[in-house]
C-alpha cells in the first residue's frame, strides 16, 4: 500500500532559505497583518505548511486569483483538520472559481484514495500518480488563470500540456526525495524501473549498491527531462507577468534540482539541496521566456557534462539533451558552456549579489529589532 506524497518542489530548499524569503502574510498584506480577515490569514498560514516554495510564488499573483490558488492548495488541509476558515474563504469566491476548485479537489481526492490501495508499479502508474499529486492541481490553476481573464482560454483548455508540466515537477520531487521517503515508509519510484537494478527499492541506500542507485536515478531523470518541451510551450502562452512568474519559478527550480541530483550518490545519503545563492538567482531571473530557455539550457548542459561513459542510459541521455538543446536554440537562445546566455549573464550575477546583500541586511535589521523589543 502506498501513502500519498503531499508537498511541493523545493520545500526543503525553501525551508533552508526561509530567512531570505518573505512570509506569506507579509507579502500578502505589505506587512500590515491587521488589514486582512482572520480566516484569510489562516488560509495563508496553511499555505506555507503545504509547501513554502509554492507559497512564495503564489504571493505574486494578482487580486482574487491569488486567493483562488491559495484555496486550491489548502483545501486538502481542511479534509484533514476540518478547518472552517478555509470553507469561509472558499464561499467568498466567485462561483466560476468555486466550480474549478471543487472539481479539482474532488478529482485529487479520488486519486489519493486510489493510491492508498496500490503501489507505483509501472511507468504508466508513475504518470498517473504524478497526475493526481500535482498534474490535476496544475490543470486547476490553469483553468483559474483563464477564468480570471488574465490568460487566454487555451491555457485552461489544454489539459494535456498542463498535466505534463505537473509531471515534470512531481517526478523531480520523487527523484530528489528518495531517502526521505524511504525513512518515512513511502515508495514512489516505479517498480518497472528499479526492479531491473535491485531486489528492493530500499537496497539503493546500501553503500554497495551506490553505482546501481545512480544508474537507476539517471534513467528516471531522463524520463522527467522529456517533459521540458511541454513546460516551455505552456510558459510561452502566458501573458500576465505575475502568472508567468508563478509558473516559471517552479520549472527552473526543477531543472536545477535534476542537474544537482544527476549521477550524484548523495541523493541516497541525504537531501540534495539547491544552494541559497542559486535559489535566489533563479527566482529573480525567471521572468521571461528568453531567460527561462537560457536557464533550462544551462542545466541541460550541466547534466550533459556529467554523463558517465559507463552508464547504461548514457547514449539515450545524450540524444535527449542534444534534441532539447536544438529545440531551445531554434528559439534564439545562445548559451555558452559556462552558464547563462551572455546577453544577461552579467546582469544576473549583479542582481543576485545585490539581492543577496539586501536580503542579508534586512534579515540583520529584523533580528536587531527583535532583540531590542525583548530587552
mmCIF file of C-alpha atoms in Angstrom:
data_model
loop_
_atom_site.group_PDB
_atom_site.id
_atom_site.type_symbol
_atom_site.label_atom_id
_atom_site.label_comp_id
_atom_site.label_asym_id
_atom_site.label_seq_id
_atom_site.Cartn_x
_atom_site.Cartn_y
_atom_site.Cartn_z
ATOM 1 C CA UNK A 1 0.000 0.000 0.000
ATOM 2 C CA UNK A 2 1.402 3.402 -0.988
ATOM 3 C CA UNK A 3 0.950 6.517 1.096
ATOM 4 C CA UNK A 4 0.360 9.826 -0.648
ATOM 5 C CA UNK A 5 3.130 12.349 -1.046
ATOM 6 C CA UNK A 6 1.984 15.883 -0.215
ATOM 7 C CA UNK A 7 4.119 18.946 -0.613
ATOM 8 C CA UNK A 8 5.803 20.768 -3.482
ATOM 9 C CA UNK A 9 9.104 21.016 -5.245
ATOM 10 C CA UNK A 10 11.840 22.755 -3.332
ATOM 11 C CA UNK A 11 10.162 22.688 0.067
ATOM 12 C CA UNK A 12 13.377 21.546 1.680
ATOM 13 C CA UNK A 13 15.339 24.150 -0.223
ATOM 14 C CA UNK A 14 12.890 26.892 0.586
ATOM 15 C CA UNK A 15 12.935 25.948 4.262
ATOM 16 C CA UNK A 16 16.709 26.154 4.151
ATOM 17 C CA UNK A 17 16.392 29.623 2.612
ATOM 18 C CA UNK A 18 13.491 30.845 4.721
ATOM 19 C CA UNK A 19 15.468 33.780 6.108
ATOM 20 C CA UNK A 20 15.756 35.146 2.576
ATOM 21 C CA UNK A 21 12.105 34.627 1.616
ATOM 22 C CA UNK A 22 9.309 36.886 2.890
ATOM 23 C CA UNK A 23 6.488 35.199 4.736
ATOM 24 C CA UNK A 24 3.130 34.765 3.032
ATOM 25 C CA UNK A 25 1.423 37.141 5.450
ATOM 26 C CA UNK A 26 3.961 39.882 4.905
ATOM 27 C CA UNK A 27 3.840 39.513 1.126
ATOM 28 C CA UNK A 28 0.063 39.491 1.042
ATOM 29 C CA UNK A 29 -0.538 42.399 3.378
ATOM 30 C CA UNK A 30 2.519 44.513 2.850
ATOM 31 C CA UNK A 31 3.492 43.824 6.451
ATOM 32 C CA UNK A 32 0.198 45.023 7.964
ATOM 33 C CA UNK A 33 -1.492 41.841 9.085
ATOM 34 C CA UNK A 34 -4.462 43.658 10.620
ATOM 35 C CA UNK A 35 -5.746 44.556 7.133
ATOM 36 C CA UNK A 36 -6.960 41.039 6.317
ATOM 37 C CA UNK A 37 -9.656 38.818 7.757
ATOM 38 C CA UNK A 38 -8.603 36.248 10.339
ATOM 39 C CA UNK A 39 -9.997 33.459 8.138
ATOM 40 C CA UNK A 40 -7.945 34.606 5.146
ATOM 41 C CA UNK A 41 -4.824 34.899 7.286
ATOM 42 C CA UNK A 42 -5.394 31.307 8.411
ATOM 43 C CA UNK A 43 -5.542 30.155 4.786
ATOM 44 C CA UNK A 44 -2.184 31.757 4.076
ATOM 45 C CA UNK A 45 -0.706 30.157 7.166
ATOM 46 C CA UNK A 46 -1.872 26.752 5.930
ATOM 47 C CA UNK A 47 -0.454 27.545 2.508
ATOM 48 C CA UNK A 48 3.052 27.727 3.945
ATOM 49 C CA UNK A 49 2.553 24.316 5.563
ATOM 50 C CA UNK A 50 1.534 22.707 2.259
ATOM 51 C CA UNK A 51 4.682 23.966 0.514
ATOM 52 C CA UNK A 52 6.766 27.051 1.211
ATOM 53 C CA UNK A 53 8.182 27.345 -2.300
ATOM 54 C CA UNK A 54 4.693 27.445 -3.818
ATOM 55 C CA UNK A 55 3.590 29.753 -1.010
ATOM 56 C CA UNK A 56 6.276 32.228 -2.024
ATOM 57 C CA UNK A 57 5.413 32.355 -5.723
ATOM 58 C CA UNK A 58 1.674 32.397 -5.003
ATOM 59 C CA UNK A 59 2.016 35.819 -3.373
ATOM 60 C CA UNK A 60 2.890 37.373 -6.717
ATOM 61 C CA UNK A 61 -0.477 36.527 -8.292
ATOM 62 C CA UNK A 62 -2.995 39.309 -8.761
ATOM 63 C CA UNK A 63 -6.075 40.029 -6.656
ATOM 64 C CA UNK A 64 -8.770 37.380 -6.289
ATOM 65 C CA UNK A 65 -6.782 34.921 -8.406
ATOM 66 C CA UNK A 66 -4.255 34.701 -5.580
ATOM 67 C CA UNK A 67 -6.968 33.700 -3.089
ATOM 68 C CA UNK A 68 -8.338 31.122 -5.551
ATOM 69 C CA UNK A 69 -4.974 29.422 -5.922
ATOM 70 C CA UNK A 70 -4.484 29.508 -2.151
ATOM 71 C CA UNK A 71 -7.817 27.760 -1.657
ATOM 72 C CA UNK A 72 -6.942 25.144 -4.267
ATOM 73 C CA UNK A 73 -3.741 24.361 -2.383
ATOM 74 C CA UNK A 74 -5.067 24.386 1.176
ATOM 75 C CA UNK A 75 -8.490 22.725 0.844
ATOM 76 C CA UNK A 76 -6.806 19.293 1.254
ATOM 77 C CA UNK A 77 -5.729 20.607 4.667
ATOM 78 C CA UNK A 78 -9.387 21.133 5.528
ATOM 79 C CA UNK A 79 -10.095 17.488 4.723
ATOM 80 C CA UNK A 80 -7.622 16.555 7.458
ATOM 81 C CA UNK A 81 -8.293 19.178 10.112
ATOM 82 C CA UNK A 82 -11.850 20.373 9.257
ATOM 83 C CA UNK A 83 -10.679 23.987 9.129
ATOM 84 C CA UNK A 84 -13.783 26.209 8.886
ATOM 85 C CA UNK A 85 -11.776 29.289 7.920
ATOM 86 C CA UNK A 86 -10.911 27.670 4.597
ATOM 87 C CA UNK A 87 -14.594 26.935 3.891
ATOM 88 C CA UNK A 88 -15.470 30.543 4.668
ATOM 89 C CA UNK A 89 -12.926 31.927 2.213
ATOM 90 C CA UNK A 90 -13.990 29.407 -0.430
ATOM 91 C CA UNK A 91 -17.581 30.645 -0.187
ATOM 92 C CA UNK A 92 -16.393 34.229 -0.635
ATOM 93 C CA UNK A 93 -15.030 33.442 -4.115
ATOM 94 C CA UNK A 94 -16.954 33.941 -7.350
ATOM 95 C CA UNK A 95 -18.876 30.856 -8.472
ATOM 96 C CA UNK A 96 -16.687 30.372 -11.566
ATOM 97 C CA UNK A 97 -13.711 29.922 -9.258
ATOM 98 C CA UNK A 98 -15.605 27.755 -6.795
ATOM 99 C CA UNK A 99 -16.561 25.359 -9.578
ATOM 100 C CA UNK A 100 -12.965 24.921 -10.734
ATOM 101 C CA UNK A 101 -11.632 24.448 -7.204
ATOM 102 C CA UNK A 102 -14.352 21.982 -6.203
ATOM 103 C CA UNK A 103 -13.850 19.915 -9.360
ATOM 104 C CA UNK A 104 -10.056 19.898 -8.933
ATOM 105 C CA UNK A 105 -10.152 18.861 -5.280
ATOM 106 C CA UNK A 106 -12.742 16.166 -5.982
ATOM 107 C CA UNK A 107 -10.540 14.593 -8.656
ATOM 108 C CA UNK A 108 -7.433 14.858 -6.486
ATOM 109 C CA UNK A 109 -9.292 13.211 -3.622
ATOM 110 C CA UNK A 110 -10.291 10.267 -5.797
ATOM 111 C CA UNK A 111 -6.691 9.919 -6.930
ATOM 112 C CA UNK A 112 -5.401 9.951 -3.367
ATOM 113 C CA UNK A 113 -7.847 7.185 -2.489
ATOM 114 C CA UNK A 114 -6.706 5.080 -5.448
ATOM 115 C CA UNK A 115 -3.049 5.210 -4.473
ATOM 116 C CA UNK A 116 -3.762 4.439 -0.858
ATOM 117 C CA UNK A 117 -4.638 0.979 -2.143
ATOM 118 C CA UNK A 118 -1.941 0.426 -4.790
ATOM 119 C CA UNK A 119 1.758 0.850 -5.432
ATOM 120 C CA UNK A 120 3.526 2.716 -8.216
ATOM 121 C CA UNK A 121 4.496 -0.286 -10.319
ATOM 122 C CA UNK A 122 4.668 0.672 -13.987
ATOM 123 C CA UNK A 123 5.766 3.892 -15.664
ATOM 124 C CA UNK A 124 2.114 4.329 -16.531
ATOM 125 C CA UNK A 125 1.327 4.180 -12.803
ATOM 126 C CA UNK A 126 4.053 6.741 -12.189
ATOM 127 C CA UNK A 127 2.470 9.160 -14.645
ATOM 128 C CA UNK A 128 -0.948 8.538 -13.143
ATOM 129 C CA UNK A 129 0.300 9.133 -9.629
ATOM 130 C CA UNK A 130 2.020 12.371 -10.702
ATOM 131 C CA UNK A 131 -1.224 13.441 -12.359
ATOM 132 C CA UNK A 132 -3.107 13.021 -9.092
ATOM 133 C CA UNK A 133 -0.374 14.591 -6.961
ATOM 134 C CA UNK A 134 0.299 17.752 -9.000
ATOM 135 C CA UNK A 135 -0.996 17.382 -12.565
ATOM 136 C CA UNK A 136 -4.622 17.947 -11.581
ATOM 137 C CA UNK A 137 -3.575 20.927 -9.480
ATOM 138 C CA UNK A 138 -1.773 22.488 -12.472
ATOM 139 C CA UNK A 139 -4.839 21.869 -14.635
ATOM 140 C CA UNK A 140 -6.946 23.506 -11.935
ATOM 141 C CA UNK A 141 -4.888 26.652 -11.610
ATOM 142 C CA UNK A 142 -4.615 26.875 -15.410
ATOM 143 C CA UNK A 143 -8.414 26.963 -15.556
ATOM 144 C CA UNK A 144 -8.379 29.667 -12.878
ATOM 145 C CA UNK A 145 -5.916 31.732 -14.931
ATOM 146 C CA UNK A 146 -8.285 31.603 -17.893
ATOM 147 C CA UNK A 147 -11.372 32.231 -15.770
ATOM 148 C CA UNK A 148 -9.724 35.341 -14.346
ATOM 149 C CA UNK A 149 -9.233 36.673 -17.929
ATOM 150 C CA UNK A 150 -5.547 37.195 -17.193
ATOM 151 C CA UNK A 151 -4.792 34.407 -19.668
ATOM 152 C CA UNK A 152 -6.377 33.186 -22.900
ATOM 153 C CA UNK A 153 -8.893 30.296 -22.804
ATOM 154 C CA UNK A 154 -6.353 27.894 -24.368
ATOM 155 C CA UNK A 155 -4.284 27.954 -21.157
ATOM 156 C CA UNK A 156 -7.115 26.351 -19.212
ATOM 157 C CA UNK A 157 -8.325 24.166 -22.054
ATOM 158 C CA UNK A 158 -5.049 22.405 -22.893
ATOM 159 C CA UNK A 159 -5.163 19.933 -20.023
ATOM 160 C CA UNK A 160 -2.583 17.617 -21.591
ATOM 161 C CA UNK A 161 0.055 20.358 -21.575
ATOM 162 C CA UNK A 162 -0.762 21.428 -18.015
ATOM 163 C CA UNK A 163 -0.674 17.812 -16.867
ATOM 164 C CA UNK A 164 2.774 17.343 -18.394
ATOM 165 C CA UNK A 165 4.371 20.227 -16.527
ATOM 166 C CA UNK A 166 2.882 18.787 -13.356
ATOM 167 C CA UNK A 167 4.658 15.533 -14.212
ATOM 168 C CA UNK A 168 7.943 17.426 -14.508
ATOM 169 C CA UNK A 169 7.575 18.922 -11.033
ATOM 170 C CA UNK A 170 6.400 15.801 -9.231
ATOM 171 C CA UNK A 171 8.903 13.450 -10.854
ATOM 172 C CA UNK A 172 11.670 15.815 -9.766
ATOM 173 C CA UNK A 173 10.207 15.794 -6.259
ATOM 174 C CA UNK A 174 10.096 11.995 -6.156
ATOM 175 C CA UNK A 175 13.626 11.561 -7.513
ATOM 176 C CA UNK A 176 15.188 14.015 -5.079
ATOM 177 C CA UNK A 177 13.281 12.777 -2.027
ATOM 178 C CA UNK A 178 14.260 9.092 -2.322
ATOM 179 C CA UNK A 179 15.893 8.849 1.096
ATOM 180 C CA UNK A 180 13.365 10.999 2.941
ATOM 181 C CA UNK A 181 10.530 8.887 1.570
ATOM 182 C CA UNK A 182 12.328 5.680 2.488
ATOM 183 C CA UNK A 183 12.818 6.848 6.068
ATOM 184 C CA UNK A 184 9.088 7.664 6.317
ATOM 185 C CA UNK A 185 7.939 4.398 4.753
ATOM 186 C CA UNK A 186 6.909 5.769 1.359
ATOM 187 C CA UNK A 187 7.900 4.461 -2.072
ATOM 188 C CA UNK A 188 7.211 6.319 -5.311
ATOM 189 C CA UNK A 189 9.941 5.105 -7.678
ATOM 190 C CA UNK A 190 8.283 2.860 -10.312
ATOM 191 C CA UNK A 191 8.929 -0.837 -9.820
ATOM 192 C CA UNK A 192 9.219 -1.309 -13.578
ATOM 193 C CA UNK A 193 12.477 0.670 -13.491
ATOM 194 C CA UNK A 194 14.129 -0.019 -10.131
ATOM 195 C CA UNK A 195 13.477 -3.794 -10.231
ATOM 196 C CA UNK A 196 15.990 -4.074 -13.089
ATOM 197 C CA UNK A 197 18.713 -2.917 -10.695
ATOM 198 C CA UNK A 198 17.915 -4.309 -7.227
ATOM 199 C CA UNK A 199 15.500 -6.681 -5.466
ATOM 200 C CA UNK A 200 14.051 -3.986 -3.192
ATOM 201 C CA UNK A 201 13.998 -0.239 -3.770
ATOM 202 C CA UNK A 202 15.369 0.230 -0.247
ATOM 203 C CA UNK A 203 18.553 -1.558 -1.368
ATOM 204 C CA UNK A 204 19.651 1.629 -3.136
ATOM 205 C CA UNK A 205 20.538 3.120 0.244
ATOM 206 C CA UNK A 206 23.158 0.429 0.837
ATOM 207 C CA UNK A 207 26.729 1.590 0.084
ATOM 208 C CA UNK A 208 27.478 -1.495 -2.009
ATOM 209 C CA UNK A 209 24.652 -0.536 -4.373
ATOM 210 C CA UNK A 210 25.748 3.064 -4.918
ATOM 211 C CA UNK A 211 26.561 2.622 -8.605
ATOM 212 C CA UNK A 212 23.298 0.829 -9.331
ATOM 213 C CA UNK A 213 21.407 3.500 -7.419
ATOM 214 C CA UNK A 214 22.695 6.386 -9.525
ATOM 215 C CA UNK A 215 22.164 4.423 -12.740
ATOM 216 C CA UNK A 216 18.511 3.910 -11.857
ATOM 217 C CA UNK A 217 18.126 7.552 -10.809
ATOM 218 C CA UNK A 218 19.758 8.739 -14.040
ATOM 219 C CA UNK A 219 17.201 6.721 -16.002
ATOM 220 C CA UNK A 220 14.342 8.345 -14.083
ATOM 221 C CA UNK A 221 15.844 11.798 -14.661
ATOM 222 C CA UNK A 222 15.853 11.103 -18.412
ATOM 223 C CA UNK A 223 12.155 10.321 -18.154
ATOM 224 C CA UNK A 224 11.494 13.627 -16.372
ATOM 225 C CA UNK A 225 13.511 15.688 -18.870
ATOM 226 C CA UNK A 226 11.177 14.667 -21.666
ATOM 227 C CA UNK A 227 8.510 16.989 -20.227
ATOM 228 C CA UNK A 228 10.613 20.121 -20.857
ATOM 229 C CA UNK A 229 9.171 20.873 -24.330
ATOM 230 C CA UNK A 230 5.667 20.940 -22.861
ATOM 231 C CA UNK A 231 6.856 23.148 -19.997
ATOM 232 C CA UNK A 232 8.327 25.687 -22.411
ATOM 233 C CA UNK A 233 5.269 25.620 -24.675
ATOM 234 C CA UNK A 234 2.979 26.186 -21.687
ATOM 235 C CA UNK A 235 5.044 29.119 -20.409
ATOM 236 C CA UNK A 236 5.234 30.692 -23.877
ATOM 237 C CA UNK A 237 1.440 31.093 -23.904
ATOM 238 C CA UNK A 238 1.290 33.142 -20.710
ATOM 239 C CA UNK A 239 0.707 36.905 -20.956
ATOM 240 C CA UNK A 240 0.393 38.034 -17.345
ATOM 241 C CA UNK A 241 3.733 38.716 -15.672
ATOM 242 C CA UNK A 242 2.501 37.549 -12.262
ATOM 243 C CA UNK A 243 1.141 34.300 -13.703
ATOM 244 C CA UNK A 244 4.340 33.742 -15.666
ATOM 245 C CA UNK A 245 6.469 34.153 -12.543
ATOM 246 C CA UNK A 246 4.198 31.803 -10.586
ATOM 247 C CA UNK A 247 4.567 29.087 -13.215
ATOM 248 C CA UNK A 248 8.171 29.620 -14.338
ATOM 249 C CA UNK A 249 9.932 29.618 -10.965
ATOM 250 C CA UNK A 250 8.979 26.012 -10.045
ATOM 251 C CA UNK A 251 10.043 24.878 -13.517
ATOM 252 C CA UNK A 252 13.549 26.349 -13.302
ATOM 253 C CA UNK A 253 13.880 25.097 -9.732
ATOM 254 C CA UNK A 254 13.006 21.643 -11.052
ATOM 255 C CA UNK A 255 15.674 21.578 -13.779
ATOM 256 C CA UNK A 256 18.252 22.925 -11.322
ATOM 257 C CA UNK A 257 17.313 20.176 -8.866
ATOM 258 C CA UNK A 258 17.606 17.467 -11.523
ATOM 259 C CA UNK A 259 21.035 18.783 -12.504
ATOM 260 C CA UNK A 260 22.116 18.659 -8.853
ATOM 261 C CA UNK A 261 20.812 15.099 -8.476
ATOM 262 C CA UNK A 262 22.090 13.635 -11.741
ATOM 263 C CA UNK A 263 24.743 10.944 -11.135
ATOM 264 C CA UNK A 264 25.001 12.154 -7.534
ATOM 265 C CA UNK A 265 25.362 9.442 -4.885
ATOM 266 C CA UNK A 266 24.498 11.960 -2.174
ATOM 267 C CA UNK A 267 20.808 11.593 -3.073
ATOM 268 C CA UNK A 268 20.974 8.201 -1.339
ATOM 269 C CA UNK A 269 22.800 9.526 1.725
ATOM 270 C CA UNK A 270 20.902 12.715 2.448
ATOM 271 C CA UNK A 271 18.905 15.515 0.828
ATOM 272 C CA UNK A 272 20.489 17.252 -2.152
ATOM 273 C CA UNK A 273 19.612 20.945 -1.968
ATOM 274 C CA UNK A 274 19.990 23.896 -4.299
ATOM 275 C CA UNK A 275 22.429 26.439 -2.899
ATOM 276 C CA UNK A 276 20.933 29.510 -1.274
ATOM 277 C CA UNK A 277 22.507 31.927 -3.756
ATOM 278 C CA UNK A 278 21.409 29.702 -6.629
ATOM 279 C CA UNK A 279 17.779 29.678 -5.481
ATOM 280 C CA UNK A 280 17.729 33.468 -5.105
ATOM 281 C CA UNK A 281 19.184 33.909 -8.592
ATOM 282 C CA UNK A 282 16.652 31.559 -10.172
ATOM 283 C CA UNK A 283 13.726 33.312 -8.508
ATOM 284 C CA UNK A 284 14.983 36.707 -9.660
ATOM 285 C CA UNK A 285 15.837 35.696 -13.226
ATOM 286 C CA UNK A 286 12.934 33.536 -14.366
ATOM 287 C CA UNK A 287 10.747 36.431 -15.502
ATOM 288 C CA UNK A 288 10.651 35.973 -19.298
ATOM 289 C CA UNK A 289 10.900 33.199 -21.872
ATOM 290 C CA UNK A 290 14.391 34.116 -23.052
ATOM 291 C CA UNK A 291 15.694 33.812 -19.509
ATOM 292 C CA UNK A 292 13.831 30.574 -18.802
ATOM 293 C CA UNK A 293 15.122 28.947 -22.005
ATOM 294 C CA UNK A 294 18.648 30.013 -21.134
ATOM 295 C CA UNK A 295 18.350 28.607 -17.619
ATOM 296 C CA UNK A 296 16.974 25.335 -18.957
ATOM 297 C CA UNK A 297 19.795 25.136 -21.474
ATOM 298 C CA UNK A 298 22.422 25.850 -18.820
ATOM 299 C CA UNK A 299 21.301 22.990 -16.585
ATOM 300 C CA UNK A 300 20.854 20.604 -19.504
ATOM 301 C CA UNK A 301 24.465 21.339 -20.397
ATOM 302 C CA UNK A 302 25.457 20.721 -16.778
ATOM 303 C CA UNK A 303 23.813 17.297 -16.893
ATOM 304 C CA UNK A 304 25.416 16.528 -20.255
ATOM 305 C CA UNK A 305 28.871 17.238 -18.858
ATOM 306 C CA UNK A 306 28.259 14.761 -16.009
ATOM 307 C CA UNK A 307 27.100 11.810 -18.135
ATOM 308 C CA UNK A 308 29.300 8.831 -17.169
ATOM 309 C CA UNK A 309 30.556 6.831 -20.134
ATOM 310 C CA UNK A 310 29.688 3.502 -18.475
ATOM 311 C CA UNK A 311 26.121 4.482 -17.545
ATOM 312 C CA UNK A 312 23.663 2.173 -19.371
ATOM 313 C CA UNK A 313 21.499 5.192 -20.231
ATOM 314 C CA UNK A 314 24.349 7.440 -21.371
ATOM 315 C CA UNK A 315 23.584 7.318 -25.101
ATOM 316 C CA UNK A 316 19.888 7.965 -24.583
ATOM 317 C CA UNK A 317 20.664 10.834 -22.222
ATOM 318 C CA UNK A 318 22.958 12.454 -24.790
ATOM 319 C CA UNK A 319 20.352 12.069 -27.515
ATOM 320 C CA UNK A 320 17.571 13.614 -25.443
ATOM 321 C CA UNK A 321 19.662 16.537 -24.209
ATOM 322 C CA UNK A 322 21.001 17.241 -27.711
ATOM 323 C CA UNK A 323 17.439 17.245 -29.033
ATOM 324 C CA UNK A 324 16.269 19.583 -26.255
ATOM 325 C CA UNK A 325 19.185 21.966 -26.828
ATOM 326 C CA UNK A 326 18.394 22.131 -30.542
ATOM 327 C CA UNK A 327 14.776 22.914 -29.752
ATOM 328 C CA UNK A 328 15.820 25.721 -27.404
ATOM 329 C CA UNK A 329 18.343 27.037 -29.926
ATOM 330 C CA UNK A 330 15.623 27.333 -32.572
ATOM 331 C CA UNK A 331 14.031 29.980 -30.353
ATOM 332 C CA UNK A 332 17.184 32.083 -30.401
ATOM 333 C CA UNK A 333 18.727 31.347 -27.010
ATOM 334 C CA UNK A 334 22.508 31.271 -27.264
ATOM 335 C CA UNK A 335 24.106 29.597 -24.269
ATOM 336 C CA UNK A 336 27.785 29.122 -23.634
ATOM 337 C CA UNK A 337 29.213 26.026 -21.970
ATOM 338 C CA UNK A 338 29.901 28.136 -18.893
ATOM 339 C CA UNK A 339 26.396 29.244 -17.991
ATOM 340 C CA UNK A 340 23.606 31.670 -18.862
ATOM 341 C CA UNK A 341 23.443 33.369 -22.236
ATOM 342 C CA UNK A 342 25.862 36.267 -22.417
ATOM 343 C CA UNK A 343 23.012 38.685 -23.101
ATOM 344 C CA UNK A 344 22.073 38.725 -19.424
ATOM 345 C CA UNK A 345 24.812 36.854 -17.576
ATOM 346 C CA UNK A 346 26.418 39.964 -16.074
ATOM 347 C CA UNK A 347 23.051 41.371 -15.102
ATOM 348 C CA UNK A 348 22.028 38.106 -13.448
ATOM 349 C CA UNK A 349 25.213 37.942 -11.402
ATOM 350 C CA UNK A 350 24.885 41.579 -10.330
ATOM 351 C CA UNK A 351 21.235 41.134 -9.434
ATOM 352 C CA UNK A 352 21.998 38.043 -7.384
ATOM 353 C CA UNK A 353 24.798 39.788 -5.462
ATOM 354 C CA UNK A 354 22.768 42.935 -4.781
ATOM 355 C CA UNK A 355 19.681 40.921 -3.906
ATOM 356 C CA UNK A 356 21.595 38.698 -1.526
ATOM 357 C CA UNK A 357 23.234 41.692 0.166
ATOM 358 C CA UNK A 358 19.883 43.415 0.543
ATOM 359 C CA UNK A 359 18.148 40.355 1.962
ATOM 360 C CA UNK A 360 21.021 39.702 4.357
ATOM 361 C CA UNK A 361 20.916 43.292 5.548
ATOM 362 C CA UNK A 362 17.150 43.186 6.070
ATOM 363 C CA UNK A 363 17.474 39.935 7.985
ATOM 364 C CA UNK A 364 20.092 41.502 10.259
ATOM 365 C CA UNK A 365 17.925 44.571 10.892
ATOM 366 C CA UNK A 366 14.942 42.353 11.692
ATOM 367 C CA UNK A 367 16.952 40.345 14.222
ATOM 368 C CA UNK A 368 18.254 43.525 15.858
ATOM 369 C CA UNK A 369 14.725 44.909 16.174
ATOM 370 C CA UNK A 370 13.530 41.680 17.741
ATOM 371 C CA UNK A 371 16.374 41.739 20.253
ATOM 372 C CA UNK A 372 15.643 45.367 21.099
ATOM 373 C CA UNK A 373 11.983 44.587 21.803
ATOM 374 C CA UNK A 374 12.958 41.658 24.021
ATOM 375 C CA UNK A 375 15.327 43.898 26.025
#
